[in-house]
CSV table of C-alpha atoms and ligand atoms in Angstrom, one decimal:
chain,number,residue,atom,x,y,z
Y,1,UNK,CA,94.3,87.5,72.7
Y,2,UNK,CA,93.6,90.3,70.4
Y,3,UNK,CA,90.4,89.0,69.3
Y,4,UNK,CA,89.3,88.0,72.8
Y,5,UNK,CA,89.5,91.7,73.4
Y,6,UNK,CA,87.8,92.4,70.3
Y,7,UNK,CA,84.7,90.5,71.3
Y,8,UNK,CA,84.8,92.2,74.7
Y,9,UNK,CA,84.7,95.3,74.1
Y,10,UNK,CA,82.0,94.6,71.1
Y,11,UNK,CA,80.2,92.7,73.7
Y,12,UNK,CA,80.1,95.7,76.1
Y,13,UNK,CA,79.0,98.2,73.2
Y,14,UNK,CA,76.2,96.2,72.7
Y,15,UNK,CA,74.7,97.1,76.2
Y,16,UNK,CA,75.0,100.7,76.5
Y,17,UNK,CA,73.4,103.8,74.3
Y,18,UNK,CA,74.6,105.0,70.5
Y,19,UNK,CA,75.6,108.3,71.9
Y,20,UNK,CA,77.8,106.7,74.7
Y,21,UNK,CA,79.5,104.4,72.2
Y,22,UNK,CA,81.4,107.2,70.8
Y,23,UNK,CA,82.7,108.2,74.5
Y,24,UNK,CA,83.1,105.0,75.5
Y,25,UNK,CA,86.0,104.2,72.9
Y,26,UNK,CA,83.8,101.8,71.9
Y,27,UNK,CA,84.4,102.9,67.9
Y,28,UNK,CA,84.6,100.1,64.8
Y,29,UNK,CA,88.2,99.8,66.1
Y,30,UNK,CA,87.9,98.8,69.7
Y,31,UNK,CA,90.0,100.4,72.5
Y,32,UNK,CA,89.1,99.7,75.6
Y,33,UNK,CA,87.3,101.6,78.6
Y,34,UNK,CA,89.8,104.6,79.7
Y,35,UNK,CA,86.7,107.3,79.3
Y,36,UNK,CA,84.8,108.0,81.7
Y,37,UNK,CA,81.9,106.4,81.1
Y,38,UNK,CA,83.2,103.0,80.7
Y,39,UNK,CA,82.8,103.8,84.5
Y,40,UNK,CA,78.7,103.0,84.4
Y,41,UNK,CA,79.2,99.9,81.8
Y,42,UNK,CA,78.2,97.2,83.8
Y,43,UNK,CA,78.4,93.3,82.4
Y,44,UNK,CA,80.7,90.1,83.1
Y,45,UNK,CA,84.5,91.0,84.6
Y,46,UNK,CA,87.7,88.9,84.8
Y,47,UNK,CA,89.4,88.6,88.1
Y,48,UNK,CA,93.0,88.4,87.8
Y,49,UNK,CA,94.8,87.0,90.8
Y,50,UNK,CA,98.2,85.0,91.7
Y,51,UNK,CA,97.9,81.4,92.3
Y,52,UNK,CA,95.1,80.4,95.0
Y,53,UNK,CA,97.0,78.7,97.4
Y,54,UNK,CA,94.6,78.9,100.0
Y,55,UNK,CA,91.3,77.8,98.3
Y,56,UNK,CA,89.4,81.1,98.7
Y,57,UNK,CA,89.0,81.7,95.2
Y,58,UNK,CA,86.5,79.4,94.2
Y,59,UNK,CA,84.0,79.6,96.6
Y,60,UNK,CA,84.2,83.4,96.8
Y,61,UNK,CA,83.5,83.2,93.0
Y,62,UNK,CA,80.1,81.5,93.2
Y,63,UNK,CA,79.3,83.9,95.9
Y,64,UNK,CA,79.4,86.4,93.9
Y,65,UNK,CA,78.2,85.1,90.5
Y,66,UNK,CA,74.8,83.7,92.4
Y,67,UNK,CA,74.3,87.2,93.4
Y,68,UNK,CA,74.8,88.7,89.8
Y,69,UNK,CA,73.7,86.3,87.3
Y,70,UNK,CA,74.4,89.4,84.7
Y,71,UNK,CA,78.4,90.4,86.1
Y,72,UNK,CA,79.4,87.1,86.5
Y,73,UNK,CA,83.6,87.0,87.4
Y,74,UNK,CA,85.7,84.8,85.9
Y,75,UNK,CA,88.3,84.0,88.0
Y,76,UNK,CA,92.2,83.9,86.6
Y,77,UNK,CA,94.9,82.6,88.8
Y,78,UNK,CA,99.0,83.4,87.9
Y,79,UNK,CA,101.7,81.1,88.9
Y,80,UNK,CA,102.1,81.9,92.9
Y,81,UNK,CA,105.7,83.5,91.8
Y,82,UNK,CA,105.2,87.0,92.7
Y,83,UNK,CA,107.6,88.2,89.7
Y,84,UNK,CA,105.5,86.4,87.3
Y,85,UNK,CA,102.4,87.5,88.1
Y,86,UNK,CA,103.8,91.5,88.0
Y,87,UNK,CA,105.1,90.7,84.4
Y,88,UNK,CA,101.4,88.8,83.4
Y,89,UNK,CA,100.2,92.3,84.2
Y,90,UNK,CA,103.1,94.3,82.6
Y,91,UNK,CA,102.1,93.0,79.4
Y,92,UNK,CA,98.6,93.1,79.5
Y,93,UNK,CA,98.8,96.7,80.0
Y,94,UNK,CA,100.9,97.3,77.4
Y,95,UNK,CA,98.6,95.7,74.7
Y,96,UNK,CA,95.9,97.9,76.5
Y,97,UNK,CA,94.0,94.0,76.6
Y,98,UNK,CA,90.7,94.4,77.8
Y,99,UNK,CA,90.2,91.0,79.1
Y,100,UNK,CA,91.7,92.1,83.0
Y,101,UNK,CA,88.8,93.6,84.1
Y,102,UNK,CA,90.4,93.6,87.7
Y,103,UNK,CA,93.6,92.7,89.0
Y,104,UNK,CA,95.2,91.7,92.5
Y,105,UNK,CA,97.7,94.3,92.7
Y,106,UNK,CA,101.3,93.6,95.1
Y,107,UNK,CA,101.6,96.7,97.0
Y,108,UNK,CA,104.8,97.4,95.8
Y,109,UNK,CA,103.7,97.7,92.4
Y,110,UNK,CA,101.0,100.6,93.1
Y,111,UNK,CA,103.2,103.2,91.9
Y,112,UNK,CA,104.4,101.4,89.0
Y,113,UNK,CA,100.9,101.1,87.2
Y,114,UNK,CA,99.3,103.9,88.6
Y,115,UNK,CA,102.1,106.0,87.4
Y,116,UNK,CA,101.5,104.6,83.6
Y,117,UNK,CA,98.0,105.2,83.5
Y,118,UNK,CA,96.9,101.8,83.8
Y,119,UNK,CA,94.6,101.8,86.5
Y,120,UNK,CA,91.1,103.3,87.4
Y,121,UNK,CA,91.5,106.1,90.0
Y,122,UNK,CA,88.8,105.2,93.0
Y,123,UNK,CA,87.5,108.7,93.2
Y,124,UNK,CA,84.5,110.9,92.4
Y,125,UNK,CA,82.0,108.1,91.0
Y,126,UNK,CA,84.3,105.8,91.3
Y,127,UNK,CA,84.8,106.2,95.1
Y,128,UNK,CA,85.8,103.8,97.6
Y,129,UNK,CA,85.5,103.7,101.5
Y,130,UNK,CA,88.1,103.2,103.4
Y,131,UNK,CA,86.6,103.7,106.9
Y,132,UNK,CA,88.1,100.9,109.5
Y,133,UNK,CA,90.5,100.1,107.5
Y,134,UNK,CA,94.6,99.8,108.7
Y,135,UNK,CA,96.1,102.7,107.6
Y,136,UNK,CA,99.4,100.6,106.3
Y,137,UNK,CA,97.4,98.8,103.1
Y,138,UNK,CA,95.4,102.2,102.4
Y,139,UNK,CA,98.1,104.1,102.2
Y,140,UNK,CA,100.2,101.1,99.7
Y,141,UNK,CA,97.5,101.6,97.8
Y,142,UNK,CA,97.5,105.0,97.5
Y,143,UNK,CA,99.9,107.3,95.2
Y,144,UNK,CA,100.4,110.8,94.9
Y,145,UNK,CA,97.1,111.5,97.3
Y,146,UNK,CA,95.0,109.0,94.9
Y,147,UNK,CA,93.5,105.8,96.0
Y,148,UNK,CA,94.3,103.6,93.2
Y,149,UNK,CA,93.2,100.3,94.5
Y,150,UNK,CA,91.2,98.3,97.1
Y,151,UNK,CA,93.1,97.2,100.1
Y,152,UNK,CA,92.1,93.3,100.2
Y,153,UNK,CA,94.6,91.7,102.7
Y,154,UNK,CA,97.8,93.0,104.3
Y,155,UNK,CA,100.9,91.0,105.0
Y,156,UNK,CA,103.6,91.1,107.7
Y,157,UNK,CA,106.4,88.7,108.5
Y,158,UNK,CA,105.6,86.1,111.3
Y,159,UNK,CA,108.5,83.7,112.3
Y,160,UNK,CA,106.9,80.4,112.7
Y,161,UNK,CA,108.2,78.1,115.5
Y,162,UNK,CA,107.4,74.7,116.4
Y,163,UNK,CA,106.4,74.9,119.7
Y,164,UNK,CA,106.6,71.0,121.2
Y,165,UNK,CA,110.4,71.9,120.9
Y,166,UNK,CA,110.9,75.6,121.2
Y,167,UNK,CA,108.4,76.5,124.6
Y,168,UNK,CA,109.3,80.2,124.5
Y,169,UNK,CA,109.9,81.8,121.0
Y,170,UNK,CA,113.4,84.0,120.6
Y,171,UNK,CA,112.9,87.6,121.0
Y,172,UNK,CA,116.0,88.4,119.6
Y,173,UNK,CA,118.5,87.3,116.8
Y,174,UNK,CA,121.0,86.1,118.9
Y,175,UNK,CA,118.2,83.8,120.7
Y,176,UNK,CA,117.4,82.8,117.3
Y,177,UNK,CA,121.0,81.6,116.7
Y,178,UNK,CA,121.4,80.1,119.7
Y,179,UNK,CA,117.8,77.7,119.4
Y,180,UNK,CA,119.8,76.5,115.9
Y,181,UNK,CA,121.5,73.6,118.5
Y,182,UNK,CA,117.7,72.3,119.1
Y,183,UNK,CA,117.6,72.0,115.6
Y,184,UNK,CA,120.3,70.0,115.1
Y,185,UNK,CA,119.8,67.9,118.1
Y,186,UNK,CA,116.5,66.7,116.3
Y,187,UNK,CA,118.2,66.1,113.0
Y,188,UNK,CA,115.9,69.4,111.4
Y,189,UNK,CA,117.2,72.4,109.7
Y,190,UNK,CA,116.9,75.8,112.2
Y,191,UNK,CA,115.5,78.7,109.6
Y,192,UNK,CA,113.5,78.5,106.4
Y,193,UNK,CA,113.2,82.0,104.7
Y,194,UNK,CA,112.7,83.3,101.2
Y,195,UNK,CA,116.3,84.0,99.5
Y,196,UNK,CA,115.5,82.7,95.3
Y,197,UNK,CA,116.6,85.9,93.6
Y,198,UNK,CA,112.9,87.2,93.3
Y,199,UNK,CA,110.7,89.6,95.5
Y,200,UNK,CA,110.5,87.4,98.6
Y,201,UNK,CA,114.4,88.2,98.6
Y,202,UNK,CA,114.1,92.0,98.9
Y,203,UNK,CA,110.9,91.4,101.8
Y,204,UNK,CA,113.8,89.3,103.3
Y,205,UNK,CA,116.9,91.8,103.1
Y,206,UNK,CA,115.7,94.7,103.7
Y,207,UNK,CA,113.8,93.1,106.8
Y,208,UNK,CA,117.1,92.1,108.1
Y,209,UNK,CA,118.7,95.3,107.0
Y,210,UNK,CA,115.8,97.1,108.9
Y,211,UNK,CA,115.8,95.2,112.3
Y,212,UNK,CA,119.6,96.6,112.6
Y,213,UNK,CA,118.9,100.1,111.6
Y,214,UNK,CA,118.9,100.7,108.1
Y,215,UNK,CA,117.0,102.2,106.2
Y,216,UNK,CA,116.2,101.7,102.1
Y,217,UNK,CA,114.9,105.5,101.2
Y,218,UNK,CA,114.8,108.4,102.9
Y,219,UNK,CA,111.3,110.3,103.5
Y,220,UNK,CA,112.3,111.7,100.2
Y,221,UNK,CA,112.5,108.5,98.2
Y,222,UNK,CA,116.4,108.5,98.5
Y,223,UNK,CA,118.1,105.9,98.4
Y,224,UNK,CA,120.3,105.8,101.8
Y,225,UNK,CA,120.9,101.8,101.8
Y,226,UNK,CA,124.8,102.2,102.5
Y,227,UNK,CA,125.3,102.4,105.8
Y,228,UNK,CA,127.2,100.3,108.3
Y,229,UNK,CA,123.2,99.1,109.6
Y,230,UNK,CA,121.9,97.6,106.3
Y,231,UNK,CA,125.8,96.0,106.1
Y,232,UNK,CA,125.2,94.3,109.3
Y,233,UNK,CA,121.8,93.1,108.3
Y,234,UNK,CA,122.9,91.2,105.4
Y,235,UNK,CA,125.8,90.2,106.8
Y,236,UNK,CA,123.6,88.5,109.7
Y,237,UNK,CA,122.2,86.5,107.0
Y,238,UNK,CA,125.4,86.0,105.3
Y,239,UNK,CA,126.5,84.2,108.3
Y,240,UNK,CA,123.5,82.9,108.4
Y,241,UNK,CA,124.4,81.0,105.4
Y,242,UNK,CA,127.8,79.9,106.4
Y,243,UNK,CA,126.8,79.0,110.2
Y,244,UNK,CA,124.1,76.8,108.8
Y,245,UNK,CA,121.5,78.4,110.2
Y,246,UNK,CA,120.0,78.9,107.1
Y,247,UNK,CA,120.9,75.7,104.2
Y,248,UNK,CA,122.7,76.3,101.1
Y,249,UNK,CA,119.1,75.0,99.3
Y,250,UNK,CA,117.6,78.2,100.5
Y,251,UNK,CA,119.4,79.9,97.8
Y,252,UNK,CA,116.3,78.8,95.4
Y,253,UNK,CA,113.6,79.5,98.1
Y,254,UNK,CA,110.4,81.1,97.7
Y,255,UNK,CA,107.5,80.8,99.9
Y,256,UNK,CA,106.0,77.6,98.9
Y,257,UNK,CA,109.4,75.8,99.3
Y,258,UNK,CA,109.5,76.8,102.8
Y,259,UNK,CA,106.2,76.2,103.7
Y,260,UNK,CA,106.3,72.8,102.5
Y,261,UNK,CA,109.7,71.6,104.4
Y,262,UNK,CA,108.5,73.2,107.5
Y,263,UNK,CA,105.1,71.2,107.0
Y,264,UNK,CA,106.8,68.4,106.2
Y,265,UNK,CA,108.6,68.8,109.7
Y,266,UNK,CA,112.0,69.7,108.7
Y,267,UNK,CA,112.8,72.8,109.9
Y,268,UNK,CA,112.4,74.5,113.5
Y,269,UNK,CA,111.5,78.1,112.1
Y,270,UNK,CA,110.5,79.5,109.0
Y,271,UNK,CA,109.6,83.0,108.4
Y,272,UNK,CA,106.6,83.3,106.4
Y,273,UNK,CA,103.7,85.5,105.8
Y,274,UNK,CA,100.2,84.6,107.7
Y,275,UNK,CA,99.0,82.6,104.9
Y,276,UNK,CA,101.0,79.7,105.8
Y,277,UNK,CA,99.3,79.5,108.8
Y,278,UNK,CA,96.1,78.2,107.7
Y,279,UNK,CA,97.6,75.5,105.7
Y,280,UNK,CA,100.0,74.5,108.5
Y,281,UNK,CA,96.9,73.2,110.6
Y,282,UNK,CA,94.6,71.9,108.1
Y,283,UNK,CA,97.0,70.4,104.8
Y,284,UNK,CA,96.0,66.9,104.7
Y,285,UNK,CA,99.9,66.3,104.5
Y,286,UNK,CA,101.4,68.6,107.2
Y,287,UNK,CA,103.2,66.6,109.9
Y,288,UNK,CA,102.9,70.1,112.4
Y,289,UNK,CA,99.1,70.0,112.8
Y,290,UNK,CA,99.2,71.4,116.4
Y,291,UNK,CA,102.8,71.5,117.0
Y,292,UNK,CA,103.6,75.5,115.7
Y,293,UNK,CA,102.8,79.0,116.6
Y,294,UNK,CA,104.3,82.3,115.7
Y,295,UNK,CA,105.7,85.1,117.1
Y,296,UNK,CA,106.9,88.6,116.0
Y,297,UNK,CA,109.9,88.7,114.1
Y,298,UNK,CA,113.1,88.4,116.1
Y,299,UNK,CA,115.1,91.8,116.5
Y,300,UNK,CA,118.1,93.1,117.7
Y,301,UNK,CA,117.5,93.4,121.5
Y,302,UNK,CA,113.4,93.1,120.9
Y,303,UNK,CA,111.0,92.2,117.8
Y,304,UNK,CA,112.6,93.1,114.6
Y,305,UNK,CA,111.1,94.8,111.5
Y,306,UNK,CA,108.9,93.0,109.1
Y,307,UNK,CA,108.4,94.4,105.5
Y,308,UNK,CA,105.1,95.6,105.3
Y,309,UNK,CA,103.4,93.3,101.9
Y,310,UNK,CA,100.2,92.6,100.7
Y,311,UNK,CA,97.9,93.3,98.1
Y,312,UNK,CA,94.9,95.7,96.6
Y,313,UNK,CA,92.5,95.1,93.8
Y,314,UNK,CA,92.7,97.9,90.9
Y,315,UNK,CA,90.2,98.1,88.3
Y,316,UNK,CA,92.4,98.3,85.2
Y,317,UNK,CA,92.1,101.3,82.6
Y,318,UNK,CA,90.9,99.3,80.2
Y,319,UNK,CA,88.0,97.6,82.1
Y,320,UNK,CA,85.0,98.0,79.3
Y,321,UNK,CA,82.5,97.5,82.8
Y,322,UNK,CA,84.0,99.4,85.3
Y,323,UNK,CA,80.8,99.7,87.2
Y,324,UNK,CA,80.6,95.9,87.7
Y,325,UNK,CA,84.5,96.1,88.8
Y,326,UNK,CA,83.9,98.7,91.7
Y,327,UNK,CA,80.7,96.6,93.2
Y,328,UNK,CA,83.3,93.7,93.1
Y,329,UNK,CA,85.9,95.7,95.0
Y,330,UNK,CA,83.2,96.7,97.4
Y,331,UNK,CA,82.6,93.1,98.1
Y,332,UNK,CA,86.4,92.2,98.2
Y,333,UNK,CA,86.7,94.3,100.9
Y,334,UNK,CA,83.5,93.9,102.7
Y,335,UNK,CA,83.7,92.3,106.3
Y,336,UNK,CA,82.1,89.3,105.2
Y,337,UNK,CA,84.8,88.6,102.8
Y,338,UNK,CA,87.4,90.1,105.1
Y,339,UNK,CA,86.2,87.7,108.0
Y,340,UNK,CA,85.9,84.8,105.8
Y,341,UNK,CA,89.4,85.2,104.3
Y,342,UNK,CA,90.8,85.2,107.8
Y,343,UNK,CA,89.0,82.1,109.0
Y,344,UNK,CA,89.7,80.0,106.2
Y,345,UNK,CA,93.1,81.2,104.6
Y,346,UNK,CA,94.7,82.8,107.8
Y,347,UNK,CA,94.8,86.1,105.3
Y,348,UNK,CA,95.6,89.1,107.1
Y,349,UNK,CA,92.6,91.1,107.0
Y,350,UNK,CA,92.5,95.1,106.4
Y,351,UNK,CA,89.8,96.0,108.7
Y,352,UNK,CA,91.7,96.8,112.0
Y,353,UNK,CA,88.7,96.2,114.7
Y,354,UNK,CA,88.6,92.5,113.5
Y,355,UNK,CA,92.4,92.2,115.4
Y,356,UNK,CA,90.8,93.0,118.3
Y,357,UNK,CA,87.3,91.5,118.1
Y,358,UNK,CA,87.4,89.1,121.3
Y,359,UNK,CA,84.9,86.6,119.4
Y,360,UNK,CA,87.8,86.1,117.0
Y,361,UNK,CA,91.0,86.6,119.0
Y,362,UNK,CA,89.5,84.0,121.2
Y,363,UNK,CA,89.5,81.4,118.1
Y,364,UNK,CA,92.5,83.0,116.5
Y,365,UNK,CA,95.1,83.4,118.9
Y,366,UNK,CA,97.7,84.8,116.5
Y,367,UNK,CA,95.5,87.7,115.5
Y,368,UNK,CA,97.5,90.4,117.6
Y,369,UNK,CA,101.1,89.1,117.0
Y,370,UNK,CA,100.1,89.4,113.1
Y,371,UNK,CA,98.4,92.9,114.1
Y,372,UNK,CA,101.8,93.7,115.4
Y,373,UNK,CA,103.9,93.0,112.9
Y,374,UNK,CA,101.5,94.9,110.5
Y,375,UNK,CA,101.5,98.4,112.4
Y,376,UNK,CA,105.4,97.8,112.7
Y,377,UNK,CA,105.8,96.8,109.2
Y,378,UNK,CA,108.5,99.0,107.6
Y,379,UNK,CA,107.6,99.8,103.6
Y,380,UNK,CA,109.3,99.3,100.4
Y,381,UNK,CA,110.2,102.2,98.5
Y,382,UNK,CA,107.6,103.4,96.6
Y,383,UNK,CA,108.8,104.7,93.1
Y,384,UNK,CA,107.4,104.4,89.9
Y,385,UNK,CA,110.7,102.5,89.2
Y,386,UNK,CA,110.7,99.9,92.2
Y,387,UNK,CA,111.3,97.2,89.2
Y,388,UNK,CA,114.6,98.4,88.9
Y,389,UNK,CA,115.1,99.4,92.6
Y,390,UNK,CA,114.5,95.8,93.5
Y,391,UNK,CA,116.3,94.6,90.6
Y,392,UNK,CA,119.6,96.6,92.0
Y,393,UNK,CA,118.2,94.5,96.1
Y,394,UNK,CA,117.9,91.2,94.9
Y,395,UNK,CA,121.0,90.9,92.9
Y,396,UNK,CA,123.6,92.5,94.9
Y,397,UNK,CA,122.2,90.7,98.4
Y,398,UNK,CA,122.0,86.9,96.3
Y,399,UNK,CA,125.7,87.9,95.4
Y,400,UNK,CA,126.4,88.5,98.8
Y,401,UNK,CA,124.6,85.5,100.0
Y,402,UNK,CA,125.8,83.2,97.3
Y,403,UNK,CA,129.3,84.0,98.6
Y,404,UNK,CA,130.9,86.2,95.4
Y,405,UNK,CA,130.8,89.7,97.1
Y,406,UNK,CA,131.4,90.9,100.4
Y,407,UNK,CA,128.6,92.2,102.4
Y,408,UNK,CA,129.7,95.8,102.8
Y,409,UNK,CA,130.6,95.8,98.7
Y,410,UNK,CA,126.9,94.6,97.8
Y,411,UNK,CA,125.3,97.3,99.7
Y,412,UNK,CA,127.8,100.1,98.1
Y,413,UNK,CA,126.7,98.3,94.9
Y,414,UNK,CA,122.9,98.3,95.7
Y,415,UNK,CA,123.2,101.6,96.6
Y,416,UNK,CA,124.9,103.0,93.3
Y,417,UNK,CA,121.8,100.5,91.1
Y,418,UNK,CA,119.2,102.0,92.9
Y,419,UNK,CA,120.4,105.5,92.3
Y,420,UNK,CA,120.2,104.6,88.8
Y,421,UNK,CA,117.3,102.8,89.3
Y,422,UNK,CA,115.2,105.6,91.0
Y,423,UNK,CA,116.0,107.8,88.3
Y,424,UNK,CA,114.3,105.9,85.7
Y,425,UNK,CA,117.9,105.2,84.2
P,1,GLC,C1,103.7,88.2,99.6
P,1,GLC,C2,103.5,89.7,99.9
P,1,GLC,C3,103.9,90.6,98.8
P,1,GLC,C4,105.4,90.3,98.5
P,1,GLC,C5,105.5,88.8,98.1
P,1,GLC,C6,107.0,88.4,97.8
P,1,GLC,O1,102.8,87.8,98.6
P,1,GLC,O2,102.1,90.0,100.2
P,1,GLC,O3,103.8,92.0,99.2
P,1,GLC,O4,105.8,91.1,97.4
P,1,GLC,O5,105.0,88.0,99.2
P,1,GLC,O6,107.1,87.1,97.4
């Protein structure tokens, strides 16, 4: 690793002037691009990204590369386990690698970097425009009144429903619970969520915690998760659990697990982000081709709250050809690419006139229920500590689900771990 940096970063001091070489860090002992005018160095960039699950990758690649034959992208894909792919960075950034040029950035990890200097603030020449764009992913990828990263596709919870058995969708949870007997009279499973002790899990809780009321954080970043609204969120899913509305084998779900039993016909409802939707109609192996749809997240008396996810691209601090990197956000989040990664991965896009574009909501029906869910989508906290914040989520609420804590004592618990958390303790 050390001496693929090595080579980079000689590589990209071989391109520019002797007196930038200096400024550029580009010295006899390396260091990366965090001056400012590694911010003109153009040459080839690494793409960092989690797993491709949708086949976008690729293509959009070659795109690119046939276009610049001198700032080719290599393309890097992660494991599609969100926790995984925020460590990959993690340590990259420590070692101040130069081999991330840029990097597919959750939007709950914003703060996080930003907040340790590791990414390239889009400002000044390094400007991006966000004009048209939903103000929910500008605004995830923004911290204290900086843009730190390029919106590329939002994400909002969608409860998929098989619609040859369930005609009209549930607007509310207790309609949910009570479609679970159509379920069982067809010998499927009623509700596939995400509930592995791992992101997907907080996206989970705190939507259910939410759609009764509760609230994570304050406006101030305080944590105000006890109250008797989150208690009755989880413990919605805690029955959920015990009612068998949700199976036991759900306790080691993430997305992929779901998707795959609900294409493989075994479940009734799943609730999923918009991805899954593409694949649902065109996986060689998916038994549902034709048979779902989805609708907004079921609430209390009307559609519930879905967690607001999705994710930027950042030019890292240590980019040596940061020039290279903005053109390539510029074309991540062009309407071509936007429009392309809608049609082909279902990807929810972050240009908000293409919800509404009638050419497009005629093909793509599901367009406003996802636009919806989006402008409703309720944030995560956003701390330079949300590690630990979700840390102090996840494992109180798998207690609670797993069956070793009460409801109401996991969210006093959460509460007292995020106060910790928050404060960098
Ligand atoms: C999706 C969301 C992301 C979230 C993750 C959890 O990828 O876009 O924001 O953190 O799921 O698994």
């Amino acid at each position: 690793m050390a001496q693929i940096s090595k080579r980079r970063t000689l590589a990209a001091c071989a391109g520019i002037a002797v007196a930038a070489i200096t400024a550029a860090g580009c010295s006899s002992s390396g260091g990366g691009g965090t001056s400012s005018s590694a911010n003109n160095a153009r040459g080839p960039i690494t793409f960092v990204q989690g797993k491709d699950n949708v086949g976008l990758l690729a293509p959009m690649v070659a795109a690119w590369n046939a276009a610049h034959p001198t700032e080719k992208v290599t393309a890097k894909e992660q494991t599609d386990k969100a926790d995984q792919q925020h460590d990959d960075l993690v340590q990259n950034f420590q070692a101040k690698s130069t081999t991330y040029d840029v990097v597919a950035v959750d939007v709950v990890w914003t703060a996080e970097f930003a907040a340790k200097g590791w990414l390239t603030p889009l400002k000044d020449s390094m400007a991006l425009d966000t004009t048209g764009f939903l103000k929910a992913p500008v605004a995830a990828a923004t911290y204290n009144n900086t843009l730190y990263a390029a919106p590329v596709s939002s994400d909002g919870g969608l409860l998929y429903y098989r619609k040859d058995l369930v005609p009209t969708p549930p607007k509310t949870i207790a309609e949910l619970q009570a479609d679970c007997a159509i379920a069982k009279k067809n010998g499927m499973s009623c509700y596939a969520g995400q509930f592995a002790k791992y992101e997907g899990l907080t996206c989970n809780v705190t939507e259910a915690m939410n759609t009764f009321g509760g609230k994570a954080v304050d406006a101030q970043g305080k944590p105000t998760i006890d109250s008797p609204e989150s208690v009755a969120g989880l413990q919605y899913l805690v029955d959920g659990f015990k009612n068998g509305m949700i199976p036991q084998q759900e306790l080691t779900f993430q997305e992929e697990q779901g998707r795959s039993a609900f294409e493989d016909g075994k479940y009734l409802f799943m609730r999923n982000w918009p991805y899954a939707y593409s694949l649902g109609s065109t996986d060689a192996s998916s038994k549902i081709k034709g048979k779902f749809a989805v609708a907004p997240l079921p609430g209390v008396s009307g559609p519930g709250a879905s967690t607001l996810g999705g994710h930027s691209a950042a030019i890292s601090a240590f980019s040596t050809h940061k020039a290279t990197a903005l053109d390539f956000l510029k074309f991540l989040t062009s309407a071509d690419q936007q429009k392309n990664n809608m049609e082909k991965g279902s990807l929810a896009p972050v240009i908000e006139s293409m919800y509404t574009d009638p050419s497009l909501v005629s093909k793509y029906a599901y367009l406003p229920t996802l636009l919806t869910s989006i402008q409703n989508a309720v944030p995560r906290p956003v701390t330079p500590f949300y590690q630990g914040v979700t840390t102090a989520i996840q494992d109180n609420a798998y207690a609670a689900l797993s069956g070793s804590k009460t409801a109401a004592q996991a969210v006093k618990d959460m509460q007292a771990a995020m106060l910790a958390a928050s404060s960098g303790s």
